[in-house]
Amino acid sequence: MSRDIRELLADKEFQRKMEKLAGLYPEERSALLAALHLCESETGCCGEEFQEYIAGKLGIPRASVKGVVTFYEMFHEKPRGKYLVQVCRTLPCMLAGAEILLDHICGKLGIRPGGTTKDGKFTLVTVECLACCDRGPSLMINDTLYTGITPEGFDKVIKELD
Amino acid sequence: MALILVDGKEIAVKQGETVLQACMREGIEIPYFCYHPSLSIVGQCRMCLVKVEGAPKLLTACTTTVPELPREKKLDGRYDMKVSVACDEAREAQRGIMEFLLANHPLDCPVCDQAGECRLQEYSYDYGAPRSEFVFEKLHAPKRVVLGPHIIYDAERCIKCTRCVRFCQEITKTSELSLVERGADTIVGTFEGGSLDNPYSVCTADLCPVGALTYREFRFRERVWFLQAHNSVCPECSRNCSVRVDSYKGEVLRIVPRYNPSVNGYYMCDHGRLITERMRGLETRELPSLIRDGKPSPMNEKDFYARLVALFSEKKYRPGDVAVILSGRMSLEEMAAYKRLSKELFGAVIGDVLLRSGESDDLLVRDEKRPNLEGARKLGLPVSGKDEAVSSLIGGKKALLIIREDPVGEAPQEERERLDTAIGSVETVVVMDDHLTATAARAHYFVPLAGWFEMEGTTVNFKGQLQKTTRCVAPPEGRKPFHDVTAEFLKAAGKEAPSGFREWFEEVKKEIPVLGLVKAGEIPLKGIPLPERKEKHG
């Protein structure tokens, strides 16, 4: 989850995976999303170094790679905390109380959206629709989805995280 | 060929042509931001929404092509598509798009450089809603972002049409730009540490339909509605890009490309635009001067020419004694005038037009760095060889005449000394140029000439396209085009001479017979293609 990017790029196993990915698509550039997912899961972010590497590898302008990384909520340019708290900021969740929830989380963790706690445990972000509009407010902590969550519910959830 | 009906007007649509293109061709206005004839079509801005009969929702005219329907399915038995631009639904959509585009726009037109030539402003007047329903605080985005050496970006004014992004991907193929972030946070950006620094970067400011990308050198210099536009030609290489020169109070403030399919298309290089910056601070002189020890002392024009004529008639230089260096920066009229003068002074046409070459690319920039070398060839003036050292042209001569070239200033270090010695040993050195060059400082006589944008003239580009450049700003009193200087010379020698651009153009026509009936005042803006020059063999 938080390997060093240089170590990752030097890793033979990783390089083999990249080769395989590139070969999976009729056009190499289509492997971009899969490659970004791989890097994100291994290192926790897709920083400049990886963007430049993958741009060269797949023959895509590096500015375009940056465009893709910054477009999608699930990719991050900067390293994030151990737990990524993603609060849905789309209309139905907001109507269901996401705003109150977000205020509470900010107060609880002592950070603003986009920030990381000093101990590096939590990063808080707001994200576009998590596709659970009928059960809002929803949030995700890393890959786990929580719906219909109240401020108290949030406190309980993070208490159980190490 | 399909047939469409647009608000009651029948338009034939060519295979692959879009509704927007067909309407533009027929003079029906559909508003748009992101479409540009030289770029790919993306349907990004949504401004060109039109109603198409039978379609479930409004369609973007820029992306809609017209399939030809089988006879029995034709609408009203005749049309392949029925479109409405002016219907209430389309107007409502245009108003809505304008409202969205302006929701977070700073509306800072009073201090925006684009004001006066801004599509957002124009469409706001033509298509916008009278007031916005958006009552919240506007989002803020980065301002004054230095995207490159000549481009500043204001993300708040940006409407994300992606013209600049596509230009860098498709035309220069340098791909420095991309949309980054998402939704309302989207901005145009480069990779970390990247820079919009390709040789055509300022074209992005031309393409930008709003004030988001501005040209640094022109920023805050003048409100555009005060500028006077003049049609001219860029003198920086043998492409001769058609340009529009914008001046204010006698100063050239901006040079922008002028669409000419047979020369430069829609674009020009940054180097050409930056003439304005290079012109600033040059030492320009108004009066002819005698130069002693590098210091010019101005002289009355009439006495000056009389003195020169007396000198040449007294010395009786023979053609072999004289070296003449001519320039591809001279207009055709100036070259024709020189031929007349040369015959008068030396009894023959002597001299070499300097070949100046440099970098080229496969877009517009040509290797020959003078605008009118092809014109010189058309007039039969010899052009020097690529590797010919200027000092070798001068060696052993008694008189030297240099027109619109600065061989000393442009000489590489190792050649400079040799050139200095060569020029130093010549008895009479006359330099004519639009500013006091390094070469002029070594001359005995300096004749100030009008600069490129200070005179009328014609040039021929590498493909043989003859174009006319106009007098964009007035030269200071006393600075003349070379053909008028020639007339002074001839008059001082008691000879008849044509006067002014128009009469000298008639002289040019004698040498390029194909120009036959063309009048100097009637050269079309896009120029005249001249037939290929027949190479002399053997």
XYZ file of C-alpha atoms in Angstrom:
700
model
C 0.000 0.000 0.000
C 2.803 2.471 0.571
C 5.817 1.213 -1.304
C 8.351 3.695 -2.538
C 7.808 4.585 -6.195
C 11.461 4.107 -7.132
C 11.510 0.708 -5.576
C 8.324 -0.149 -7.467
C 9.672 0.968 -10.849
C 12.801 -1.131 -10.275
C 10.802 -4.192 -9.277
C 11.076 -6.955 -11.902
C 7.682 -8.361 -10.974
C 6.074 -4.942 -11.449
C 7.773 -4.474 -14.797
C 6.478 -7.874 -15.911
C 2.959 -6.870 -14.862
C 3.245 -3.629 -16.828
C 4.358 -5.452 -19.970
C 1.417 -7.779 -19.626
C -1.010 -4.909 -19.150
C 0.207 -3.061 -22.213
C -0.260 -6.200 -24.295
C -3.866 -6.660 -23.203
C -5.249 -3.838 -25.326
C -5.373 -3.272 -29.079
C -3.824 0.144 -28.411
C -1.173 0.366 -25.734
C -2.477 3.683 -24.453
C -5.670 1.967 -23.293
C -3.597 0.344 -20.537
C -3.289 3.709 -18.788
C -6.182 3.295 -16.347
C -5.127 -0.222 -15.387
C -1.548 0.952 -14.869
C -2.676 3.847 -12.683
C -4.775 1.462 -10.575
C -1.759 -0.772 -10.144
C 0.467 2.087 -9.041
C -2.177 3.526 -6.752
C -2.673 0.184 -5.001
C 1.059 -0.411 -4.638
C 2.228 3.053 -3.591
C -0.915 4.869 -2.509
C -0.662 7.522 -5.186
C 0.205 8.255 -8.825
C 2.766 11.013 -8.495
C 4.729 12.868 -11.150
C 7.412 10.257 -11.304
C 4.983 7.503 -12.204
C 3.051 9.794 -14.563
C 6.207 10.519 -16.471
C 7.190 6.858 -16.510
C 3.834 5.628 -17.771
C 3.559 8.435 -20.340
C 6.853 7.331 -21.862
C 5.929 3.673 -21.618
C 2.570 4.012 -23.386
C 3.466 6.861 -25.726
C 0.985 9.352 -24.248
C 1.799 13.026 -23.614
C 2.590 13.455 -19.915
C 0.155 16.364 -19.681
C -2.622 13.995 -20.798
C -1.634 11.458 -18.136
C -1.871 14.216 -15.552
C -5.282 15.066 -16.987
C -6.471 11.484 -16.407
C -4.963 11.217 -12.916
C -6.561 14.457 -11.783
C -9.893 13.674 -13.455
C -10.608 10.475 -11.541
C -11.351 10.591 -7.841
C -9.641 7.263 -7.207
C -6.197 8.467 -8.257
C -4.077 10.808 -6.185
C -1.068 12.875 -7.127
C 0.206 13.179 -3.577
C 0.722 10.438 -1.009
C -2.312 10.027 1.255
C -2.927 8.748 4.742
C -3.344 5.123 5.659
C -7.113 5.537 5.514
C -8.690 7.550 2.738
C -12.035 8.941 3.875
C -14.090 9.808 0.807
C -17.305 11.678 1.490
C -19.832 11.931 -1.317
C -20.590 15.550 -2.124
C -23.212 14.987 -4.783
C -26.693 16.433 -4.473
C -28.727 13.486 -3.087
C -26.173 12.820 -0.336
C -25.985 16.493 0.498
C -29.799 16.531 0.859
C -29.501 13.498 3.118
C -27.088 15.282 5.449
C -23.638 14.830 3.918
C -22.810 18.429 4.709
C -23.407 17.914 8.445
C -21.475 14.664 8.296
C -18.560 16.349 6.554
C -18.464 19.161 9.105
C -18.407 16.574 11.856
C -15.564 14.622 10.235
C -13.546 17.798 9.740
C -13.938 18.590 13.420
C -13.246 15.038 14.539
C -10.077 14.619 12.470
C -9.013 18.247 12.669
C -8.451 18.569 8.910
C -10.178 20.139 5.902
C -11.078 18.170 2.753
C -7.839 17.461 0.920
C -5.876 17.361 4.176
C -4.103 14.545 5.993
C -3.882 14.118 9.780
C -0.478 14.779 11.301
C -0.037 11.128 12.232
C -0.590 10.194 8.589
C -3.537 8.001 9.487
C -6.407 9.754 7.717
C -6.789 11.701 4.496
C -10.152 13.380 3.967
C -11.549 14.114 0.518
C -14.915 14.891 -0.979
C -15.779 12.863 -4.052
C -18.339 12.798 -6.805
C -21.253 10.330 -6.673
C -20.570 6.963 -5.013
C -23.694 5.568 -6.698
C -25.679 4.989 -3.495
C -27.988 7.957 -3.803
C -30.898 5.998 -2.305
C -28.997 5.322 0.923
C -27.140 8.582 1.521
C -25.194 10.077 3.040
C -22.471 7.726 1.888
C -18.749 7.594 2.304
C -15.946 5.195 1.557
C -12.938 4.462 3.709
C -10.364 2.933 1.403
C -12.383 0.244 -0.424
C -15.168 -0.127 2.119
C -18.487 1.590 1.510
C -20.618 2.969 4.330
C -24.130 4.208 3.609
C -26.732 6.019 5.658
C -23.984 6.967 8.020
C -24.482 9.412 10.900
C -21.786 11.427 12.700
C -22.000 8.965 15.612
C -21.785 6.069 13.179
C -18.602 7.548 11.730
C -17.003 7.869 15.169
C -17.772 4.207 15.822
C -16.320 3.091 12.492
C -12.984 4.869 12.961
C -12.666 3.685 16.537
C -12.391 0.182 15.142
C -9.624 1.099 12.719
C -6.103 0.625 14.009
C -24.942 15.544 -51.410
C -27.768 15.894 -48.885
C -30.315 18.665 -48.660
C -31.282 20.297 -45.380
C -33.793 22.939 -44.478
C -32.557 25.455 -41.915
C -35.275 27.826 -40.741
C -36.848 27.856 -44.166
C -33.618 28.047 -46.153
C -32.497 25.115 -48.289
C -28.821 24.206 -47.994
C -26.981 21.496 -49.878
C -24.621 19.664 -47.518
C -21.510 17.987 -48.803
C -20.497 14.478 -47.761
C -18.949 14.665 -44.283
C -19.807 18.314 -43.808
C -21.447 19.235 -40.511
C -24.580 21.307 -40.045
C -22.434 24.057 -38.513
C -20.051 24.157 -41.471
C -22.889 24.173 -44.010
C -24.681 26.970 -42.157
C -21.502 29.036 -41.864
C -20.900 28.628 -45.583
C -24.414 29.908 -46.294
C -24.164 32.803 -43.861
C -26.540 31.442 -41.235
C -25.043 32.264 -37.860
C -24.772 29.535 -35.264
C -22.818 30.587 -32.173
C -19.828 28.432 -31.199
C -16.663 28.553 -29.115
C -14.857 25.242 -29.480
C -15.156 24.607 -33.215
C -12.212 25.662 -35.381
C -11.802 24.654 -39.013
C -8.201 23.546 -38.508
C -8.816 21.473 -35.370
C -10.643 18.242 -34.581
C -14.330 18.509 -33.717
C -15.194 17.787 -30.087
C -18.608 19.305 -29.264
C -17.115 20.627 -26.070
C -18.760 24.001 -25.500
C -22.422 23.128 -26.304
C -23.018 26.613 -27.631
C -24.102 25.451 -31.096
C -27.143 23.466 -29.944
C -29.820 23.382 -32.642
C -33.151 21.660 -33.014
C -33.222 18.772 -35.443
C -36.653 17.495 -36.373
C -37.156 13.968 -35.059
C -34.205 14.050 -32.677
C -35.114 13.427 -29.027
C -33.065 16.419 -27.822
C -31.131 19.364 -29.170
C -27.955 18.443 -31.063
C -24.645 20.220 -31.371
C -24.476 21.560 -34.930
C -20.687 21.180 -34.961
C -20.830 17.388 -34.591
C -23.965 16.680 -36.600
C -23.406 15.341 -40.090
C -26.236 14.700 -42.491
C -26.862 11.177 -43.723
C -28.636 10.996 -47.046
C -32.071 9.436 -46.610
C -33.628 7.027 -49.112
C -36.089 8.779 -51.405
C -39.230 7.504 -49.654
C -38.009 8.634 -46.219
C -37.135 12.176 -47.168
C -38.832 14.816 -45.052
C -41.502 16.679 -47.029
C -40.385 14.323 -49.828
C -37.252 16.432 -50.260
C -35.073 17.024 -47.201
C -32.600 14.810 -45.387
C -32.817 16.903 -42.248
C -34.787 19.834 -40.941
C -32.898 22.101 -38.589
C -33.862 25.152 -36.607
C -31.350 27.574 -35.151
C -33.772 30.367 -34.388
C -36.575 28.377 -32.719
C -37.416 29.050 -29.081
C -35.906 25.764 -27.845
C -32.531 26.479 -29.474
C -32.518 30.090 -28.278
C -33.409 28.934 -24.779
C -30.525 26.428 -24.839
C -28.085 29.088 -26.063
C -29.219 31.383 -23.269
C -28.789 28.534 -20.794
C -25.271 27.706 -21.986
C -24.307 31.365 -21.759
C -25.636 31.462 -18.221
C -23.601 28.386 -17.264
C -20.449 29.755 -18.901
C -20.831 33.031 -17.063
C -21.834 31.508 -13.704
C -18.246 31.423 -12.461
C -16.814 33.877 -14.970
C -15.311 36.950 -13.262
C -16.993 39.407 -15.686
C -13.850 41.507 -15.540
C -14.207 42.862 -19.084
C -13.084 46.367 -18.065
C -9.572 45.071 -17.369
C -9.554 42.104 -19.743
C -7.292 42.231 -22.792
C -9.767 40.222 -24.837
C -12.542 42.778 -24.390
C -13.569 44.039 -27.786
C -12.617 40.841 -29.566
C -14.186 38.334 -27.160
C -16.742 35.788 -28.250
C -18.114 35.514 -24.753
C -18.780 39.239 -24.806
C -20.287 39.182 -28.292
C -22.513 36.182 -27.601
C -23.527 37.620 -24.273
C -24.905 40.556 -26.244
C -26.451 38.413 -28.992
C -27.573 35.298 -27.126
C -27.148 35.852 -23.404
C -29.824 36.073 -20.748
C -30.469 39.570 -19.433
C -29.711 38.427 -15.892
C -28.277 35.401 -14.144
C -30.231 33.215 -11.754
C -26.941 32.208 -10.177
C -26.894 34.014 -6.837
C -24.096 32.131 -5.080
C -20.520 33.143 -4.592
C -18.455 32.453 -7.684
C -15.852 29.710 -7.611
C -12.301 30.964 -7.738
C -9.545 29.470 -9.827
C -5.864 30.200 -10.535
C -5.156 33.521 -12.215
C -2.023 34.925 -13.891
C -0.604 31.450 -14.431
C 2.567 31.636 -16.500
C 1.933 28.805 -18.954
C 4.914 29.624 -21.127
C 7.336 32.391 -22.071
C 4.663 34.260 -24.013
C 1.369 33.041 -22.572
C -0.466 33.884 -19.356
C -3.504 31.868 -18.297
C -6.531 32.978 -16.313
C -8.529 29.899 -15.297
C -11.496 31.965 -14.143
C -12.065 33.360 -17.609
C -11.507 29.973 -19.273
C -14.538 28.212 -20.748
C -12.665 24.930 -21.329
C -13.300 24.819 -25.071
C -9.952 22.945 -25.444
C -8.936 24.793 -28.614
C -5.492 25.428 -27.107
C -5.158 21.817 -25.966
C -6.077 20.521 -29.401
C -3.788 23.003 -31.133
C -0.818 21.675 -29.169
C -1.834 18.078 -29.783
C -2.810 18.302 -33.424
C -0.966 21.201 -35.035
C 2.376 21.508 -33.219
C 2.144 17.922 -31.910
C 3.913 19.012 -28.739
C 1.017 18.230 -26.372
C 2.123 20.511 -23.552
C -1.447 21.227 -22.466
C -4.252 19.155 -21.036
C -7.424 19.676 -19.085
C -6.677 18.809 -15.470
C -9.013 18.248 -12.539
C -12.695 17.727 -13.026
C -16.099 19.342 -13.201
C -16.197 22.927 -11.992
C -12.538 22.640 -10.926
C -11.313 21.862 -14.444
C -8.496 24.081 -15.679
C -5.971 23.994 -18.501
C -2.565 22.966 -17.255
C 0.819 21.587 -18.120
C 2.710 18.749 -16.517
C 4.625 19.804 -13.398
C 7.542 21.911 -14.581
C 6.255 21.776 -18.175
C 5.947 24.929 -20.220
C 3.946 26.004 -23.235
C 7.068 26.922 -25.145
C 6.675 25.546 -28.648
C 7.582 27.936 -31.496
C 3.889 28.559 -32.238
C 2.686 29.008 -28.653
C 1.095 32.414 -29.160
C -1.366 30.916 -31.650
C -3.138 29.531 -28.575
C -3.897 33.114 -27.516
C -5.316 33.796 -30.995
C -7.401 30.636 -30.797
C -8.676 31.345 -27.285
C -12.203 32.677 -27.844
C -12.146 34.413 -24.465
C -9.558 36.219 -22.348
C -8.139 33.103 -20.690
C -4.920 32.894 -22.687
C -3.267 36.217 -23.297
C -0.106 37.132 -25.144
C 2.360 38.442 -22.565
C 4.052 40.961 -24.827
C 0.721 42.595 -25.699
C -0.980 42.247 -22.314
C -2.271 45.554 -20.946
C -0.655 47.533 -23.766
C -3.747 48.914 -25.454
C -7.492 48.445 -25.660
C -8.062 46.596 -28.914
C -10.683 48.969 -30.247
C -8.107 51.731 -30.477
C -5.854 49.637 -32.717
C -5.606 50.284 -36.404
C -5.381 47.135 -38.497
C -3.177 46.898 -41.581
C -2.611 44.005 -43.939
C 0.991 43.042 -44.257
C 3.413 40.179 -44.706
C 5.826 38.748 -42.145
C 9.440 39.383 -43.238
C 11.134 36.780 -41.046
C 11.404 33.927 -43.569
C 10.569 33.039 -47.135
C 7.099 31.749 -46.088
C 5.849 35.372 -45.999
C 2.967 34.608 -43.619
C 0.044 36.908 -44.240
C -0.342 39.028 -41.150
C -2.463 41.746 -39.705
C -0.417 44.466 -38.089
C -2.158 46.338 -35.288
C -0.785 49.775 -34.598
C -1.622 52.615 -32.282
C -0.264 56.153 -32.437
C 2.377 55.233 -34.969
C 3.707 52.200 -33.127
C 3.272 48.570 -34.128
C 1.869 46.892 -31.031
C 0.863 43.466 -32.249
C 1.246 41.175 -35.243
C -1.302 38.413 -35.731
C -1.701 35.848 -38.506
C -4.186 36.601 -41.267
C -5.882 33.569 -42.809
C -4.403 32.760 -46.181
C -4.832 29.180 -47.390
C -2.154 29.496 -50.060
C 0.532 30.812 -47.694
C 0.178 30.167 -43.974
C -3.335 28.919 -43.252
C -4.460 30.245 -39.859
C -1.154 30.469 -38.048
C 2.251 32.100 -37.774
C 5.303 31.446 -35.620
C 6.137 33.313 -32.404
C 9.424 34.559 -33.865
C 7.481 36.541 -36.470
C 5.222 38.166 -33.893
C 8.161 39.110 -31.720
C 9.438 41.520 -34.393
C 7.609 44.150 -32.358
C 9.850 43.435 -29.362
C 13.046 43.316 -31.416
C 12.169 46.615 -33.099
C 11.974 48.382 -29.781
C 15.177 50.124 -28.753
C 16.892 49.945 -32.155
C 18.755 53.103 -32.989
C 16.783 54.526 -35.871
C 17.920 57.683 -37.627
C 15.978 60.132 -39.649
C 18.640 61.896 -41.645
C 21.375 60.644 -43.929
C 24.670 60.831 -42.103
C 28.365 60.982 -42.686
C 30.117 58.557 -40.400
C 33.579 59.199 -39.043
C 35.083 56.832 -36.476
C 31.766 55.115 -35.973
C 30.002 58.354 -35.072
C 27.248 59.571 -37.377
C 26.795 63.255 -38.104
C 23.513 64.060 -39.819
C 23.453 66.007 -43.024
C 20.902 67.848 -45.088
C 19.319 65.352 -47.465
C 19.792 67.315 -50.667
C 23.458 68.092 -50.048
C 24.031 64.511 -49.001
C 22.760 63.000 -52.246
C 24.553 65.645 -54.314
C 27.757 64.759 -52.493
C 27.303 61.034 -53.104
C 26.524 61.538 -56.782
C 29.575 63.805 -57.132
C 31.691 61.189 -55.395
C 30.617 58.384 -57.677
C 30.969 60.458 -60.859
C 34.386 61.713 -59.791
C 35.735 58.300 -58.788
C 34.335 56.609 -61.883
C 34.248 53.197 -60.214
C 34.085 50.419 -62.732
C 31.816 47.434 -62.028
C 34.868 45.384 -61.026
C 35.819 47.905 -58.347
C 32.520 47.779 -56.562
C 30.917 45.227 -54.276
C 27.186 45.539 -53.688
C 25.408 43.526 -51.050
C 21.667 43.438 -51.481
C 19.042 41.905 -49.278
C 16.050 39.655 -49.557
C 14.480 42.188 -47.206
C 14.148 44.590 -50.132
C 10.752 44.718 -51.806
C 10.400 43.962 -55.492
C 10.103 47.696 -56.181
C 13.321 48.363 -54.276
C 15.099 45.632 -56.225
C 13.830 47.021 -59.522
C 14.991 50.464 -58.413
C 18.394 49.088 -57.526
C 18.774 47.600 -61.011
C 18.089 51.000 -62.514
C 20.510 52.708 -60.133
C 23.258 50.173 -60.726
C 23.066 50.669 -64.472
C 23.249 54.399 -63.928
C 26.178 54.386 -61.495
C 28.263 51.477 -62.734
C 27.009 50.856 -66.244
C 25.834 47.331 -65.361
C 23.735 45.451 -62.833
C 26.165 44.195 -60.236
C 25.747 42.881 -56.710
C 24.681 39.830 -54.762
C 21.613 39.258 -52.683
C 22.756 37.627 -49.446
C 21.359 34.198 -48.768
C 20.611 33.988 -45.083
C 19.469 30.606 -43.868
C 18.694 28.931 -40.592
C 16.409 26.479 -38.846
C 13.210 25.313 -40.473
C 10.311 23.078 -39.467
C 7.607 21.174 -41.292
C 4.843 23.572 -40.273
C 5.562 27.099 -41.514
C 9.121 28.187 -40.754
C 11.351 28.074 -43.859
C 15.131 27.811 -43.907
C 15.620 30.969 -45.995
C 15.418 33.825 -43.512
C 14.623 36.618 -45.929
C 11.148 37.357 -47.290
C 11.963 38.220 -50.860
C 14.794 35.975 -52.051
C 12.414 34.411 -54.539
C 11.537 37.903 -55.730
C 15.251 38.600 -56.296
C 15.486 35.438 -58.391
C 12.398 36.473 -60.341
C 14.073 39.797 -61.118
C 17.263 38.038 -62.148
C 19.417 39.322 -59.285
C 22.075 36.813 -58.272
C 21.651 35.234 -54.842
C 24.847 34.375 -52.986
C 25.791 30.795 -52.234
C 24.978 29.166 -48.925
C 28.546 29.034 -47.632
C 29.844 32.148 -49.307
C 31.624 34.349 -46.771
C 30.679 38.008 -47.042
C 34.329 39.029 -46.683
C 35.150 37.169 -49.911
C 32.627 39.363 -51.774
C 34.325 42.508 -50.472
C 38.011 41.620 -50.789
C 40.001 43.971 -53.057
C 37.104 46.307 -53.878
C 37.281 50.096 -53.846
C 33.648 50.793 -53.074
C 31.060 48.910 -51.093
C 27.313 49.424 -51.043
C 25.240 47.469 -48.551
C 21.466 47.680 -48.569
C 19.285 46.303 -45.748
C 21.862 43.801 -44.532
C 24.067 43.810 -41.461
C 26.837 41.342 -42.257
C 29.029 42.610 -39.407
C 26.305 42.327 -36.786
C 25.349 38.855 -37.963
C 28.837 37.487 -38.547
C 30.025 34.629 -36.367
C 32.945 35.650 -34.120
C 35.655 34.075 -36.296
C 34.372 35.793 -39.452
C 33.898 39.151 -37.814
C 37.535 40.130 -37.693
C 38.130 39.211 -41.302
C 35.034 41.181 -42.247
C 36.178 44.195 -40.230
C 39.527 44.215 -42.008
C 37.892 43.745 -45.408
C 35.458 46.620 -44.858
C 38.210 48.788 -43.330
C 40.275 48.544 -46.492
C 37.479 49.765 -48.786
C 37.742 53.400 -49.885
C 34.020 54.227 -49.946
C 31.465 52.350 -47.856
C 27.775 53.217 -48.101
C 25.243 51.437 -45.899
C 21.496 51.826 -46.191
C 19.235 50.308 -43.567
C 16.274 50.992 -41.310
C 18.453 51.361 -38.243
C 22.064 52.095 -37.404
C 23.543 48.593 -37.575
C 26.993 47.357 -36.582
C 27.848 47.428 -40.279
C 26.602 51.001 -40.608
C 28.923 52.083 -37.801
C 31.849 50.997 -40.036
C 30.562 52.872 -43.089
C 31.397 56.325 -44.408
C 27.891 57.136 -45.484
C 24.664 55.972 -43.852
C 21.317 56.329 -45.585
C 18.270 55.702 -43.367
C 15.550 53.658 -45.030
C 11.917 53.100 -44.106
C 11.376 49.897 -42.137
C 9.364 46.893 -43.309
C 6.109 48.075 -41.758
C 6.726 51.693 -42.783
C 6.386 51.274 -46.516
C 4.402 49.745 -49.304
C 5.980 46.969 -51.279
C 5.515 43.576 -52.849
C 7.318 40.318 -52.121
C 7.349 36.841 -53.573
C 7.424 33.884 -51.209
C 9.182 30.527 -51.731
C 6.151 29.136 -53.549
C 5.931 32.125 -55.877
C 3.022 33.874 -54.144
C 3.265 37.615 -54.680
C 1.813 39.612 -51.791
C 1.638 43.262 -50.941
C 2.561 44.756 -47.638
C 1.083 48.086 -46.700
C 2.398 51.082 -44.820
C 1.246 50.210 -41.313
C 2.913 53.122 -39.569
C 4.409 56.267 -41.043
C 8.206 56.388 -41.141
C 9.774 59.372 -39.425
C 10.111 62.302 -41.816
C 13.096 61.741 -44.058
C 13.177 57.924 -43.913
C 12.239 56.546 -47.286
C 11.916 53.193 -49.019
C 14.992 52.411 -51.089
C 13.145 53.051 -54.360
C 12.488 56.622 -53.256
C 16.131 57.003 -52.230
C 17.032 55.823 -55.729
C 14.759 58.482 -57.163
C 16.628 61.112 -55.096
C 19.934 59.809 -56.435
C 18.752 59.841 -60.001
C 17.276 63.309 -59.604
C 20.523 64.582 -58.082
C 22.287 63.155 -61.126
C 19.835 64.989 -63.362
C 17.934 61.870 -64.478
C 14.232 61.103 -64.701
C 12.977 58.540 -62.204
C 9.695 56.895 -61.244
C 8.402 58.069 -57.940
C 6.574 56.185 -55.226
C 5.494 52.569 -54.870
C 2.928 52.610 -57.646
C 5.267 53.836 -60.346
C 8.038 51.492 -59.281
C 5.546 48.608 -59.309
C 5.069 49.401 -62.990
C 8.841 48.891 -63.372
C 8.503 45.497 -61.635
C 5.764 44.542 -64.075
C 8.130 45.074 -66.975
C 10.271 42.287 -65.533
C 7.463 39.964 -64.464
C 5.214 40.150 -67.528
C 2.630 37.769 -66.062
C 1.548 40.603 -63.754
C 0.397 42.302 -66.960
C -2.847 44.038 -66.126
C -2.562 43.933 -62.325
C -2.667 47.419 -60.848
C -0.651 48.213 -57.734
C -3.796 49.155 -55.873
C -5.610 45.971 -56.834
C -3.388 43.197 -55.525
C -5.748 40.820 -53.711
C -5.253 40.301 -49.972
C -4.321 36.673 -50.488
C -1.793 37.608 -53.158
C -1.192 36.424 -56.698
C 0.465 33.104 -57.530
C 3.285 33.630 -60.031
C 4.196 30.832 -62.405
C 7.260 28.790 -61.566
C 10.559 30.309 -62.499
C 12.305 28.485 -65.316
C 15.696 27.343 -64.071
C 18.488 28.179 -66.429
C 20.470 25.100 -67.319
C 23.997 24.790 -68.546
